[in-house]
Every structure is written in structure tokens, then in C-alpha cells.
mmCIF file of C-alpha atoms in Angstrom:
data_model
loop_
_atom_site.group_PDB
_atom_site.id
_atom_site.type_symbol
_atom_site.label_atom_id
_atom_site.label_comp_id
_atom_site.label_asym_id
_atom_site.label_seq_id
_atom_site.Cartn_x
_atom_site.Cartn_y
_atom_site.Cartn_z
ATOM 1 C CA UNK A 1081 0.000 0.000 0.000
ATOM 2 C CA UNK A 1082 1.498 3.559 -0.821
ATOM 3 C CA UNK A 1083 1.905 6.712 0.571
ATOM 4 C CA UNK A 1084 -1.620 8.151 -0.893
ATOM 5 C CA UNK A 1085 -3.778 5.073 0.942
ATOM 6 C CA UNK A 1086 -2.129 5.507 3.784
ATOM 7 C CA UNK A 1087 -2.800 9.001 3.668
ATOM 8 C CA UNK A 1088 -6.312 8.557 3.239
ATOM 9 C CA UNK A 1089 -6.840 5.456 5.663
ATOM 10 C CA UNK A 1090 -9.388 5.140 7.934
ATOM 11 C CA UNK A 1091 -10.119 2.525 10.322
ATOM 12 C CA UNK A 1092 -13.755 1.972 11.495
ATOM 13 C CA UNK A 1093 -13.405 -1.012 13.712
ATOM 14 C CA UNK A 1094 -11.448 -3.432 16.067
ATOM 15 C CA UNK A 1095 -11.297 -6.297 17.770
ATOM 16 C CA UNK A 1096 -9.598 -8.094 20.094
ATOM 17 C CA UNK A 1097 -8.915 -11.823 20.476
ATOM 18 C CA UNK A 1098 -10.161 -14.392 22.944
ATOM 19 C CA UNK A 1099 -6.769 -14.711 24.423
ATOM 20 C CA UNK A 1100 -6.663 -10.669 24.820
ATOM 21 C CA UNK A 1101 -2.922 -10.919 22.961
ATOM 22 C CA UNK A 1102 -3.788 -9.946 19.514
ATOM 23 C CA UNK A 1103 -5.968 -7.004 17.740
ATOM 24 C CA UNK A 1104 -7.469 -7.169 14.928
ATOM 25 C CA UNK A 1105 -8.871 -3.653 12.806
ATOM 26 C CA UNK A 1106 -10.497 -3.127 9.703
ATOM 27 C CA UNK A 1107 -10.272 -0.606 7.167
ATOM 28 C CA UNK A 1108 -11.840 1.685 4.435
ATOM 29 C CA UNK A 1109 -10.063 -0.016 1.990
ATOM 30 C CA UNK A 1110 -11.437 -3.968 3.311
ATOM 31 C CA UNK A 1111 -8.593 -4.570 5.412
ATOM 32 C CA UNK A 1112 -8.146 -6.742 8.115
ATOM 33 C CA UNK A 1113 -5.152 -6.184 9.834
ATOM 34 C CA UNK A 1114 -3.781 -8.704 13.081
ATOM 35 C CA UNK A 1115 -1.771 -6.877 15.500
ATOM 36 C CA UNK A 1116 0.432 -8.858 18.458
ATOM 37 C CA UNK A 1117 -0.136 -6.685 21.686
ATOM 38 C CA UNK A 1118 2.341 -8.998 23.556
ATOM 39 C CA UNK A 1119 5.176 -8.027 21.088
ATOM 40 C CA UNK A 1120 4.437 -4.507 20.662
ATOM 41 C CA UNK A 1121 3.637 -4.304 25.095
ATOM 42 C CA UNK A 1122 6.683 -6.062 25.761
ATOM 43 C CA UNK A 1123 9.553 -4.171 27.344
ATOM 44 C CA UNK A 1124 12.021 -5.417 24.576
ATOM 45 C CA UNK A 1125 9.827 -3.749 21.804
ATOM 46 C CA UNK A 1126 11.252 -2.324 18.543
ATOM 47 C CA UNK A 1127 9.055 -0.084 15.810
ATOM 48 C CA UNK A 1128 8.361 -3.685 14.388
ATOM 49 C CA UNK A 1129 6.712 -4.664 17.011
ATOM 50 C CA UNK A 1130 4.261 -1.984 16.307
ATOM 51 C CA UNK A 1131 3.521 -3.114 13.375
ATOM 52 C CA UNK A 1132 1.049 -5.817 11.789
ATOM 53 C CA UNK A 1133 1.762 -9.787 11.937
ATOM 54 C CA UNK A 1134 -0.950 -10.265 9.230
ATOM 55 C CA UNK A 1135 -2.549 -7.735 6.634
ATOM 56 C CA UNK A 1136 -5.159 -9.118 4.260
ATOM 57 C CA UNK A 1137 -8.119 -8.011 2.245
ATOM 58 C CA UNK A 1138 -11.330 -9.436 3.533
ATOM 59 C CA UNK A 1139 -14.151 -7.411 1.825
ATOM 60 C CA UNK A 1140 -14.438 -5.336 -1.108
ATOM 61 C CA UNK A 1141 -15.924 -2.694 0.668
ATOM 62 C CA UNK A 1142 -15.194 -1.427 4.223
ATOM 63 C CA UNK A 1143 -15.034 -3.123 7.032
ATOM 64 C CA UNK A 1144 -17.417 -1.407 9.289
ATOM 65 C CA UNK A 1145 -17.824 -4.208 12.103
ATOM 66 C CA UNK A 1146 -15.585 -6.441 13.204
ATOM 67 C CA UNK A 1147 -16.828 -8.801 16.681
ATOM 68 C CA UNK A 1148 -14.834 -11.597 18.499
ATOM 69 C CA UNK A 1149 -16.285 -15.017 19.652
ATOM 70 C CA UNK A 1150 -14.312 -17.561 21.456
ATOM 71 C CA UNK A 1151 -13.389 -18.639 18.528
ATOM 72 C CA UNK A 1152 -13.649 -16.738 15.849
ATOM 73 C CA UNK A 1153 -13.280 -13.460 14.413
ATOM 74 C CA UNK A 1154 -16.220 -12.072 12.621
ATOM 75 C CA UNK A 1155 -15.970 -9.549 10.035
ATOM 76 C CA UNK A 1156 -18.866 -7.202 8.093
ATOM 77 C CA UNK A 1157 -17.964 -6.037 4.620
ATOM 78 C CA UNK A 1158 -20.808 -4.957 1.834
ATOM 79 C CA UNK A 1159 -23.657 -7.339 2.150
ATOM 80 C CA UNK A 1160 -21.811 -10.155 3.722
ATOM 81 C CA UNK A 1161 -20.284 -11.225 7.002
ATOM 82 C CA UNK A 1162 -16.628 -13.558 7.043
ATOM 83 C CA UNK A 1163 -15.757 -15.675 9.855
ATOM 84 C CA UNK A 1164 -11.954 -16.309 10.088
ATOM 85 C CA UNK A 1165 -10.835 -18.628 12.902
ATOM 86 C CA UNK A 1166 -8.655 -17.046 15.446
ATOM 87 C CA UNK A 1167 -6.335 -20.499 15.569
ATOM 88 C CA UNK A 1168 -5.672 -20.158 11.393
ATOM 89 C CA UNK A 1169 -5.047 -16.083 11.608
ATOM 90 C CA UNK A 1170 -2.285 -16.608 14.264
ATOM 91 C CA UNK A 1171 -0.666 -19.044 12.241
ATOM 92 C CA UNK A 1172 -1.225 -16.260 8.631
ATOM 93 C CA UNK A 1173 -3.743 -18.538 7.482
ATOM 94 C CA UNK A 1174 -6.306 -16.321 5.696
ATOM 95 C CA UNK A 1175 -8.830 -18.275 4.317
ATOM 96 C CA UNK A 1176 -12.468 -17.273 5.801
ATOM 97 C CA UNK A 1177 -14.201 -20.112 7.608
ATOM 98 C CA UNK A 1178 -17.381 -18.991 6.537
ATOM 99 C CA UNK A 1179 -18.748 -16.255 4.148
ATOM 100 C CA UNK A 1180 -22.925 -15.374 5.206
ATOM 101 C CA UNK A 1181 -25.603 -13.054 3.100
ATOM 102 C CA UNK A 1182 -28.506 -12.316 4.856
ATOM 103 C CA UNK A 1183 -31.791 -12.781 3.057
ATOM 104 C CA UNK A 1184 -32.122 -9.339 1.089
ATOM 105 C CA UNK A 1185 -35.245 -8.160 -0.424
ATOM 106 C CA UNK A 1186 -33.434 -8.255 -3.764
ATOM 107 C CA UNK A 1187 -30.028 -9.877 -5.287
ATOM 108 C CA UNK A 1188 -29.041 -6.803 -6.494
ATOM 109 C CA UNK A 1189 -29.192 -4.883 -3.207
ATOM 110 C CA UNK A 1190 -25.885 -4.741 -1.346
ATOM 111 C CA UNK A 1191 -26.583 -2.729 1.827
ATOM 112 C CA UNK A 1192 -23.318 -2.205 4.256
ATOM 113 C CA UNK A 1193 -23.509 -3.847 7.574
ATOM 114 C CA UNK A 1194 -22.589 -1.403 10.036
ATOM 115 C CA UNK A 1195 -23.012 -3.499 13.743
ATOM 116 C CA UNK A 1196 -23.279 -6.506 14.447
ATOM 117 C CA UNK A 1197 -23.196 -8.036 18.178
ATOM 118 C CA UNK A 1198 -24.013 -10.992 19.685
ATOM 119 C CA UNK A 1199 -26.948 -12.520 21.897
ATOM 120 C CA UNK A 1200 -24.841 -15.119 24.205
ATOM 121 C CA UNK A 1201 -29.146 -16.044 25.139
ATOM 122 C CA UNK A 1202 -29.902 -17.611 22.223
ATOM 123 C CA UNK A 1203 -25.957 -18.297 20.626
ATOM 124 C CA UNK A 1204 -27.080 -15.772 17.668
ATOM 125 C CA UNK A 1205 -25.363 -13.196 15.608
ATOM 126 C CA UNK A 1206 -27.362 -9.645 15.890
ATOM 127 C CA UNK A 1207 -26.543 -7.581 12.824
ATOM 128 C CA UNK A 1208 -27.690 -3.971 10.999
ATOM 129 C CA UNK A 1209 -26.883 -2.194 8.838
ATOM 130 C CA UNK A 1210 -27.917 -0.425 5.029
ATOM 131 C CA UNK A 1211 -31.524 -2.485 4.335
ATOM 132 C CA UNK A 1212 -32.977 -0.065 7.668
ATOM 133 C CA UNK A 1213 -33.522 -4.095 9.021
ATOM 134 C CA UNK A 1214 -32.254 -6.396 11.737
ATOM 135 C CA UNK A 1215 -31.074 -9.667 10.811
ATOM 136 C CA UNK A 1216 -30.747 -12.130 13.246
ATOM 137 C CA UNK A 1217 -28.621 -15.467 12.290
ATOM 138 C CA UNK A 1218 -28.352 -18.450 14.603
ATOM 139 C CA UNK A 1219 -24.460 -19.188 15.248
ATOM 140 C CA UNK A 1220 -24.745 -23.344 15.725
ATOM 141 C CA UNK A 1221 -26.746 -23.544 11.999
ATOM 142 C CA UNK A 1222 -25.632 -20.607 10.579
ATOM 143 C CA UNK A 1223 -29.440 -20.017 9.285
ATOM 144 C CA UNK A 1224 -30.888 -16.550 9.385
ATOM 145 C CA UNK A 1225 -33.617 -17.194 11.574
ATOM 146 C CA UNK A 1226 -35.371 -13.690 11.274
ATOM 147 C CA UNK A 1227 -35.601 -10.164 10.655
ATOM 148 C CA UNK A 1228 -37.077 -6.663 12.746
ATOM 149 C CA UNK A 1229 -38.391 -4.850 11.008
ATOM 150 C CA UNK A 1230 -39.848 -0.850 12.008
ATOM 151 C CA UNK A 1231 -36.485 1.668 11.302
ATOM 152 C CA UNK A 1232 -36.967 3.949 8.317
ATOM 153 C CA UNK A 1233 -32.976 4.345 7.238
ATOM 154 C CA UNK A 1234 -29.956 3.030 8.097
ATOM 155 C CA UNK A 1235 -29.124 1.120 11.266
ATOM 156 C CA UNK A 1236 -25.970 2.414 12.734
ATOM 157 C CA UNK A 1237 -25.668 0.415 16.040
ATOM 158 C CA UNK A 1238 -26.765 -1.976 18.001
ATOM 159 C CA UNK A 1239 -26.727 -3.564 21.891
ATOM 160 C CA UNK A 1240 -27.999 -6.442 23.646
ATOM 161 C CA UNK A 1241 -30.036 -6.553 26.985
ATOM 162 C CA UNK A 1242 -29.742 -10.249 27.800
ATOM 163 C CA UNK A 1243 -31.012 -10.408 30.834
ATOM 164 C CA UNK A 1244 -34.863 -8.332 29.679
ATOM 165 C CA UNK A 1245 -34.779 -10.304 26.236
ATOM 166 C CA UNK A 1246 -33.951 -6.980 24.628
ATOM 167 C CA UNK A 1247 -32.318 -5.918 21.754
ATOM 168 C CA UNK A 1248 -31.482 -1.694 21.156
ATOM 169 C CA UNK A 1249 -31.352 -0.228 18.032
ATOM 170 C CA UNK A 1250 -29.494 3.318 16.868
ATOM 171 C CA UNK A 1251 -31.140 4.432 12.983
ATOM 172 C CA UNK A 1252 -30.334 7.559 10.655
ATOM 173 C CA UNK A 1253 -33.695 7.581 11.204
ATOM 174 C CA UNK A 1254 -33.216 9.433 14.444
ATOM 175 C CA UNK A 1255 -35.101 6.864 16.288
ATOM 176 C CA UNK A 1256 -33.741 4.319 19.368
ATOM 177 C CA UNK A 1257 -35.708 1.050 18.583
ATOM 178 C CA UNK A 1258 -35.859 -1.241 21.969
ATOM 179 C CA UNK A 1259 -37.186 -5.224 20.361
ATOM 180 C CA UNK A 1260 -38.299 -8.258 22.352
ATOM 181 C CA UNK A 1261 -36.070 -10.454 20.683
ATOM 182 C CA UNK A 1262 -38.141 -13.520 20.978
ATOM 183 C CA UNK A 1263 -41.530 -12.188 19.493
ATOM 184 C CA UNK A 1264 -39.070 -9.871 16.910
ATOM 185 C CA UNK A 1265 -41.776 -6.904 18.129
ATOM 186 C CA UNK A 1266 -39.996 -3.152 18.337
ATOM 187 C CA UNK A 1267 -41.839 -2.383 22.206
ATOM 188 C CA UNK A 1268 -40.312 1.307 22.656
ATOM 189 C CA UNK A 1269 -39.650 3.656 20.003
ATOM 190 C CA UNK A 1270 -37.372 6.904 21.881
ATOM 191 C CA UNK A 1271 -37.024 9.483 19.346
ATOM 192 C CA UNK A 1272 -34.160 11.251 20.799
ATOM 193 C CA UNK A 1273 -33.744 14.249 18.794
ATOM 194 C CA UNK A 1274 -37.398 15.214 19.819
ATOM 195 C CA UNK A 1275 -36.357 15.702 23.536
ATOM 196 C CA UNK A 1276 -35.119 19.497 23.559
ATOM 197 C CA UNK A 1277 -32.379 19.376 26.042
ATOM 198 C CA UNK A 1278 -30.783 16.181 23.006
ATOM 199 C CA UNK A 1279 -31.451 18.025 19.873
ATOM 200 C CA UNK A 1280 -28.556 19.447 17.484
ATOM 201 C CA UNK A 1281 -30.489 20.225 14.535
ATOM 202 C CA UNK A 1282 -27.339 21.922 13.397
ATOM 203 C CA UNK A 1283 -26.132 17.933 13.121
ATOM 204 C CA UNK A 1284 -28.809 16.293 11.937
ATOM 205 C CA UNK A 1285 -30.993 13.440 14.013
ATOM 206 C CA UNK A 1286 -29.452 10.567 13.184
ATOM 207 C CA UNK A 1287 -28.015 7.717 16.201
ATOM 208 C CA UNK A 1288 -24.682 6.859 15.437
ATOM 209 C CA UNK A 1289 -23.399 5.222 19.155
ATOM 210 C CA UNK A 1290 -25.617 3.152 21.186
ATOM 211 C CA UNK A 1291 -24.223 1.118 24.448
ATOM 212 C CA UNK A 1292 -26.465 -0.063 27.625
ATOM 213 C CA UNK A 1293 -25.293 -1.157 31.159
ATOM 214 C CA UNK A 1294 -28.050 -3.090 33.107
ATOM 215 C CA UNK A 1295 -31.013 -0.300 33.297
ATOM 216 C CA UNK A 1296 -28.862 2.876 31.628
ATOM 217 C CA UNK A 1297 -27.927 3.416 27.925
ATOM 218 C CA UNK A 1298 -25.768 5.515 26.266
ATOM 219 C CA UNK A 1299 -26.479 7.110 22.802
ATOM 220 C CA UNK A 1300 -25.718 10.219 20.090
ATOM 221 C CA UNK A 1301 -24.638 11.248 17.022
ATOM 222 C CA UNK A 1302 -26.229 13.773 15.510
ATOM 223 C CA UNK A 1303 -27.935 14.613 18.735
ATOM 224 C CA UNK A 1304 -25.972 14.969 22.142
ATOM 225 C CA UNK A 1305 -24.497 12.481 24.074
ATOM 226 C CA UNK A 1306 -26.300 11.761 26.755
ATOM 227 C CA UNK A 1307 -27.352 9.344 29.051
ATOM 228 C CA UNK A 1308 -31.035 7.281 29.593
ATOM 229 C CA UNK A 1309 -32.475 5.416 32.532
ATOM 230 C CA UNK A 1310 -34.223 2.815 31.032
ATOM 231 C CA UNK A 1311 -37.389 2.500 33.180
ATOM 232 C CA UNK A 1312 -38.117 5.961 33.069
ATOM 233 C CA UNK A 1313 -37.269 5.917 29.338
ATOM 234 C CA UNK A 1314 -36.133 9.580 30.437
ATOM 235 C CA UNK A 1315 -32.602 11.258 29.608
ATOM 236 C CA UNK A 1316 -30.726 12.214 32.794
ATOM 237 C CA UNK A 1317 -27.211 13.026 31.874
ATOM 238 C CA UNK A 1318 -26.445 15.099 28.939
ATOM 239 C CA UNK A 1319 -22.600 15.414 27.964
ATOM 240 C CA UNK A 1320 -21.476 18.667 26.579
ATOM 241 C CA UNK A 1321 -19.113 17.410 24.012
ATOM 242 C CA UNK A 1322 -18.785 19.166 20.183
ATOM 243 C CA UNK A 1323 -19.719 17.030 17.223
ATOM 244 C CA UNK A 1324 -21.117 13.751 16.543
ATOM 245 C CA UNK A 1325 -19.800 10.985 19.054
ATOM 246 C CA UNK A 1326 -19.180 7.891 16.763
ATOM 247 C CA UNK A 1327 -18.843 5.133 19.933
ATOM 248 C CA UNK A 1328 -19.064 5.223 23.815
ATOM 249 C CA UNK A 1329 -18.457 2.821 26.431
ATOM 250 C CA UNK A 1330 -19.311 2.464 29.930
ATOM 251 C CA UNK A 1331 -16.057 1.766 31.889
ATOM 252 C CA UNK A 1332 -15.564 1.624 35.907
ATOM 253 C CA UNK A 1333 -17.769 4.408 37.073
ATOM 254 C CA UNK A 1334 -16.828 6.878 33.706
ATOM 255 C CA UNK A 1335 -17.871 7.040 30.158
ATOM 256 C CA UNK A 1336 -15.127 6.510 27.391
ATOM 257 C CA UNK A 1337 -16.306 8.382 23.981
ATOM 258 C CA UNK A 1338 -14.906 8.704 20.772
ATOM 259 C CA UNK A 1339 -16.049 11.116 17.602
ATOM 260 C CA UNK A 1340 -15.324 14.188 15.392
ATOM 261 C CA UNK A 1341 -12.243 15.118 17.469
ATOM 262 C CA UNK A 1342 -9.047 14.149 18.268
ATOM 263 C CA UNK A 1343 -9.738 13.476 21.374
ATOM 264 C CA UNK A 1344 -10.909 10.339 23.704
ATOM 265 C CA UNK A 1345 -13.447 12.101 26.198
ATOM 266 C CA UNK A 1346 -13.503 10.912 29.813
ATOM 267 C CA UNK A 1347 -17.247 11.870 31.473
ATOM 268 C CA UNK A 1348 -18.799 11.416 34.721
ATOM 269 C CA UNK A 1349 -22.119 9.621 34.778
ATOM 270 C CA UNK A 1350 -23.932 12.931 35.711
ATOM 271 C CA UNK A 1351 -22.768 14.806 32.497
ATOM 272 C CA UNK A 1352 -19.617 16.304 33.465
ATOM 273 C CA UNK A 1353 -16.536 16.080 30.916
ATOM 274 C CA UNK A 1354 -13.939 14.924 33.221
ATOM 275 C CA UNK A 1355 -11.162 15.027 30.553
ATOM 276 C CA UNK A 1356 -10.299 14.694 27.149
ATOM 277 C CA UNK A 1357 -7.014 12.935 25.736
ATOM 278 C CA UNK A 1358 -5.292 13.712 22.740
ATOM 279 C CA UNK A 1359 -4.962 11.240 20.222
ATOM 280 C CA UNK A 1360 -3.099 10.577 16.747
ATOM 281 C CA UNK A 1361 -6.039 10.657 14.085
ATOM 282 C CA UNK A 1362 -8.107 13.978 13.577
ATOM 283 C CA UNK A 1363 -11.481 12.261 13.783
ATOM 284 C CA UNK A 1364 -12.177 8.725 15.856
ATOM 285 C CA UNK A 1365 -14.223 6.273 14.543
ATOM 286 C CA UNK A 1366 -13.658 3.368 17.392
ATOM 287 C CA UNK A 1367 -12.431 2.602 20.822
ATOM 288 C CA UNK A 1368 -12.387 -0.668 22.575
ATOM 289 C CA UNK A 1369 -10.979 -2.157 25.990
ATOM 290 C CA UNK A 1370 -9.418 -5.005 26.137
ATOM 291 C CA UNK A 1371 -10.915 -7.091 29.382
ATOM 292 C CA UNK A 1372 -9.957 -10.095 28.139
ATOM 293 C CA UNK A 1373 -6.249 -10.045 29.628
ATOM 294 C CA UNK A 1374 -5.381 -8.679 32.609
ATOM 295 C CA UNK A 1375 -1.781 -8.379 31.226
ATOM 296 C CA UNK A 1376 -2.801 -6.664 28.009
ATOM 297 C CA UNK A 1377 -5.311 -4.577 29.664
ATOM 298 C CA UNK A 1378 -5.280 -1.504 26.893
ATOM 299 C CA UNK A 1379 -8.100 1.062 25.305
ATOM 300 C CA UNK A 1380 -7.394 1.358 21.708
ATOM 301 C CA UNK A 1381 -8.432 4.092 19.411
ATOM 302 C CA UNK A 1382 -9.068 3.993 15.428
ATOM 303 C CA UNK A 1383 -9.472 6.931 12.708
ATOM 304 C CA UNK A 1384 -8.767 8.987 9.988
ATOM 305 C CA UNK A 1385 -5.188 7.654 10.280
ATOM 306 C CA UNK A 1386 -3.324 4.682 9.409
ATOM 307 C CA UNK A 1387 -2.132 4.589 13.094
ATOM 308 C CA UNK A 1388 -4.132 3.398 16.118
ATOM 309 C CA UNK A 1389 -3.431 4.535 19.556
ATOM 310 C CA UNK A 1390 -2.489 2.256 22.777
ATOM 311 C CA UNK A 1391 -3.290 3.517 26.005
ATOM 312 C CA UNK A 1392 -2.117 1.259 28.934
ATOM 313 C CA UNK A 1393 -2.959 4.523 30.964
ATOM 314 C CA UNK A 1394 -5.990 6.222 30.487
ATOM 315 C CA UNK A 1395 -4.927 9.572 30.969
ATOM 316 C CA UNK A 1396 -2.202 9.811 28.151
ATOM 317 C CA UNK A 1397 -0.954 7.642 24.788
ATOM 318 C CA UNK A 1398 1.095 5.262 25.221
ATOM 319 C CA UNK A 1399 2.260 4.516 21.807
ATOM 320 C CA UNK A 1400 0.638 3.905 18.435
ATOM 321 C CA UNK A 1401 0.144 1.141 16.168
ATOM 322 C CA UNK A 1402 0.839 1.390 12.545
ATOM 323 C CA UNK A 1403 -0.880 -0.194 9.250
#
């Protein structure tokens, strides 16, 4: 790859492996890329180490989604989702273990899949995206068992409550859609950009970051940040930050978010921006924690840059990975 597509590279989503020592991240161009965190966290480290083990293409399109099982690594191109077996990418092997279409209205529509997640409930696959539908696809038979229907445009994100049966989806549409996942009914519809004290018009309406912990979600984009008890189905926390936040995370008692920025913002659960971090890329797409290692225990940020940033500190970069 040359100077110009690295240049222009952005990466819109990561991964990390069962074991917590590897990363995977896709690209705009259909990239997958396989990172070693133990090399490049060890204390012997060189600029190699920093750089990827494996580099393949995967999709034709972007890969929006990428999604870890305890066994596999899941990707989302155009259309289509690729399951590549952790085992076979440590060893460079490339060759997909699976390739799945859901059932689109036509052959000749190729929406993008933009989130996908999984319902450990039911062992299922969870996945949105460019047809304004949910598809759900059963992980043992690899059968897509059913689809929600009720958004209007794009679905941008997506999150599981397993223990209420619920599924929560984040349209273009403006619209938070909560399902029961076993009749495939939409039972809430919060329109967040209608609530005064959420609405940017100046952005637009659309949901692009959606996260829940127990009875609270997370969710913005076009309108603000902010923060929903889930009973109440009332905002309570409303986050002052500029632009369209692209992902958020609950972590410890804080919120971790990530948008048009350079910055990863730390906030307090009651709407206070506790502190913001400089990062390499001008605009993040993607952060993720690893909590599957307690000796790789990193955040890792993705965007408009062919360099991701390690922070085995939260309150300053570490170093940065390079495609």
C-alpha cells in the first residue's frame, strides 16, 4: 500500500482476540489487519513490534464491524459477514471459515452492515446495517432465523439486553428502537432528537453510538451524548461534548467516547466532561478495551489515520500502532 492510501486510511473497527494478545482492525479499503499486543507491550519492543503480523483483504468494501467469539473473528464487509478462525489467523492462514448473506429483499441490493453483536441467550449473531432491518442469524446452523423490522434508514448500532430479552437499536432515522427479541416486536420507540435538552439540529438526528449497562444506555450522534435510565425511558445526563460521538463505552464508574475530534473524552455519569485525551487521528471512529487479559489490559483508538493509539494509561498515549 502507498503513501496516498495511507494518507487517506481510515479505520472503522477493532477487535480483540479471545486470548486478549492480539488485535485485529479493519479498514476503508477492506482490510483486516492482526496486531500482536504482547510483542508490541513487551519491554524489549522495537518499531516492528508496532507493526502488523498479518494484513489481508477481507471485503471489497469497508469493514465497518468487526466482533470476536471464542473462537472466531467475525468480520462485516458490503452485504456479507466472514468468519476467520482465530487459531488459522495466528498461524497467517487467511482463508475465511465462513462467508454469510442475509436474506435481502433483492439480489441486487448490497446494503453495508454497520453493527453486528451478539446474543450469548440464544448463541445468535445480531446484525444492521444499510436495508434499515435487523437480521438475526443463529451461530450453531448458521441459518438466518429472522428479521425486525420498524427503522426507516440506516441502522448504525446496536446492543444487547440479555437479561430483559432486549435488543437496542441506533437508525439515521433518528429513532432508538428497543425489540423483544423472541416475538421480533420493536416495544419502545425513543425518538431522541425530539427531547429538547438532546437536539442538534445543526447535526442532523441521526443515532450513530448506542451502548447499555443493566437499566442505563448511552447514545448520540447527531444529537448529544447523553445518558437514559431505562425505566423511566427519560434522559438524565447530557454530555457537553462538540460534534457527533461515533462510539461510547461504559467503563468503571466513567464514560469513554470517541467522535469528530481528536480526542478520547472521559465523562462522569452525571454529564460532566472529566477530561479529554489527545490522540493521533483527527477524527475517531472506534475505541475498545481489552478485558480479556489482565496483562494486556489496553483502550485502543481507530481513525482517519493509518495509526491506532495504545493507552495502557488512560490519561495519556502510550504509543501507536501502525498499518
Amino acid at each position: 500500500m502507498g503513501p496516498v492510501e495511507h494518507l487517506h486510511m481510515s479505520v472503522f473497527s477493532q477487535s480483540f482476540s479471545p486470548c486478549g494478545r492480539f488485535l485485529a482492525a479493519g479498514n476503508n479499503y477492506g482490510e483486516i489487519v492482526v496486531f500482536s499486543l504482547s510483542s508490541a507491550l513487551s519491554p524489549d519492543a522495537t518499531d516492528l513490534s508496532q507493526k502488523p503480523i498479518l494484513t489481508f483483504t477481507a471485503h471489497e468494501g469497508p469493514v465497518f464491524s468487526l466482533l470476536s467469539t471464542d473462537s472466531h473473528l467475525l468480520s462485516a464487509g458490503n452485504g456479507e459477514i466472514s468468519a476467520w478462525s482465530w487459531a488459522e489467523l495466528i498461524k497467517r492462514n487467511t482463508k475465511a471459515a465462513w462467508t454469510k448473506r442475509p436474506n435481502y429483499k433483492s439480489s441486487l441490493e448490497i446494503p453495508e452492515i454497520n453493527a453486528m453483536t451478539i446474543n450469548p441467550t440464544e448463541n445468535s449473531l445480531v446484525i444492521g446495517g444499510g436495508d434499515n432491518n435487523i437480521h438475526i442469524m443463529d451461530l450453531e446452523s448458521g441459518v438466518f432465523k429472522s428479521v425486525l423490522q420498524g427503522h426507516t434508514d440506516y441502522i448504525h448500532c446496536l446492543s444487547v439486553r440479555e437479561r430483559e430479552g432486549e435488543i437496542l437499536s441506533g437508525s439515521e432515522d433518528g429513532a432508538v428502537r428497543i425489540w423483544d427479541y423472541r416475538t421480533g416486536q420493536s416495544v419502545h420507540c425513543i425518538e431522541v432528537y425530539k427531547y429538547e435538552e438532546c437536539a442538534r439540529p445543526q447535526y442532523g438526528k441521526w443515532i450513530s453510538c448506542l451502548t447499555t449497562d443493566s437499566d442505563w444506555m448511552l447514545c448520540g450522534g447527531g444529537p448529544s451524548l447523553s445518558l437514559w435510565h431505562l425505566r423511566s425511558m427519560s434522559p438524565t445526563s447530557i454530555f457537553p461534548l462538540s460534534g457527533c460521538q461515533r462510539q461510547a463505552n461504559f467503563y468503571q464508574d466513567m464514560i469513554l467516547s470517541v467522535g469528530e475530534g481528536q480526542c478520547v473524552s472521559h465523562c462522569l455519569l452525571g454529564g460532566e466532561v472529566k477530561a479529554q485525551i489527545p490522540c493521533t487521528p483527527h477524527s475517531l471512529n472506534t475505541l475498545a478495551l481489552n478485558l480479556n487479559s489482565t496483562e494486556h489490559r489496553v483502550l485502543t483508538v481507530g481513525g482517519s489515520s493509518h495509526q491506532m493509539d495504545v493507552f495502557t494509561n488512560l490519561s495519556y498515549r502510550t504509543f501507536s500502532l501502525s498499518f
